[in-house]
Amino acid sequence: MVLVETDRLVGPQTVIHELGLLSRALHHAVERHGVRLPHGAPRLSAQRGEGRALKLPKARDRLLSKTEHEALKIACSLEAPDDGKAYAGLRTARRPELWLALVFAGTTSARQSELCNLRWRDVSEESILFRDTKNGSDRLIPIWGDVRQILAQLPTKRPAEARVFGYTPGGLRQAFRRARERAGLENFRFHDLRHCAATELASKLGGDPFLLRQVTGHKTLAAANRYVNDRSRDILAALDKPR
């Protein structure tokens, strides 16, 4: 177990997870290795003033409207075309990789770290391999039509070790933040693109949480089921469909 000291503020979820990890480590030491603690293995819990337990924040469900989508697309370009059109061509931007990176994340549900770590060696004709993901394992996903179109617009003839989208994590965070500000988007984070993609994928995969997990890399069925449950309109339409 590695503990990393940080001077940044963290949310309730991080506090609860870290205390849970520490608690499990202490119980393991006592029960499995006979380590003696003065008062036994403590039961750690996240408390704030007056003994109130911290609560996990509600899961985010921020999606982009069509208007916001177009505004972000325009903001990802650093220079406007002379004809004033809404950036019909992605290559009018000096860094088309930024918009393509956002579209890729919003299509595949790739995490920011997975997108930045993706190298051309991990992209084949039929699949993409995300290495060392947040869950500690690699994830292989197929390349379908929408993803193939995104990759086809990226510069070709790059070294196998080159980043597919050319961004480091810090560089992508900064570029996304600037584009978001130019687009005037409020309360929208890069991770929300993952939610947008998972919601769309759940519909395309027929609401199958097992298939959804294979693409998105969600660790538990409960996490995947959140997006399946979001399809209430589709379920209602199916139930009301004439026989």
PDB file of C-alpha atoms in Angstrom, residues 155 206 231:
ATOM      1  CA  PRO A 155      -2.246  12.398 -38.958  1.00  0.00           C
ATOM      2  CA  GLY A 206     -29.465  -3.060 -26.069  1.00  0.00           C
ATOM      3  CA  ARG A 231     -32.770   4.064 -20.682  1.00  0.00           C
TER       4      ARG A 231
END
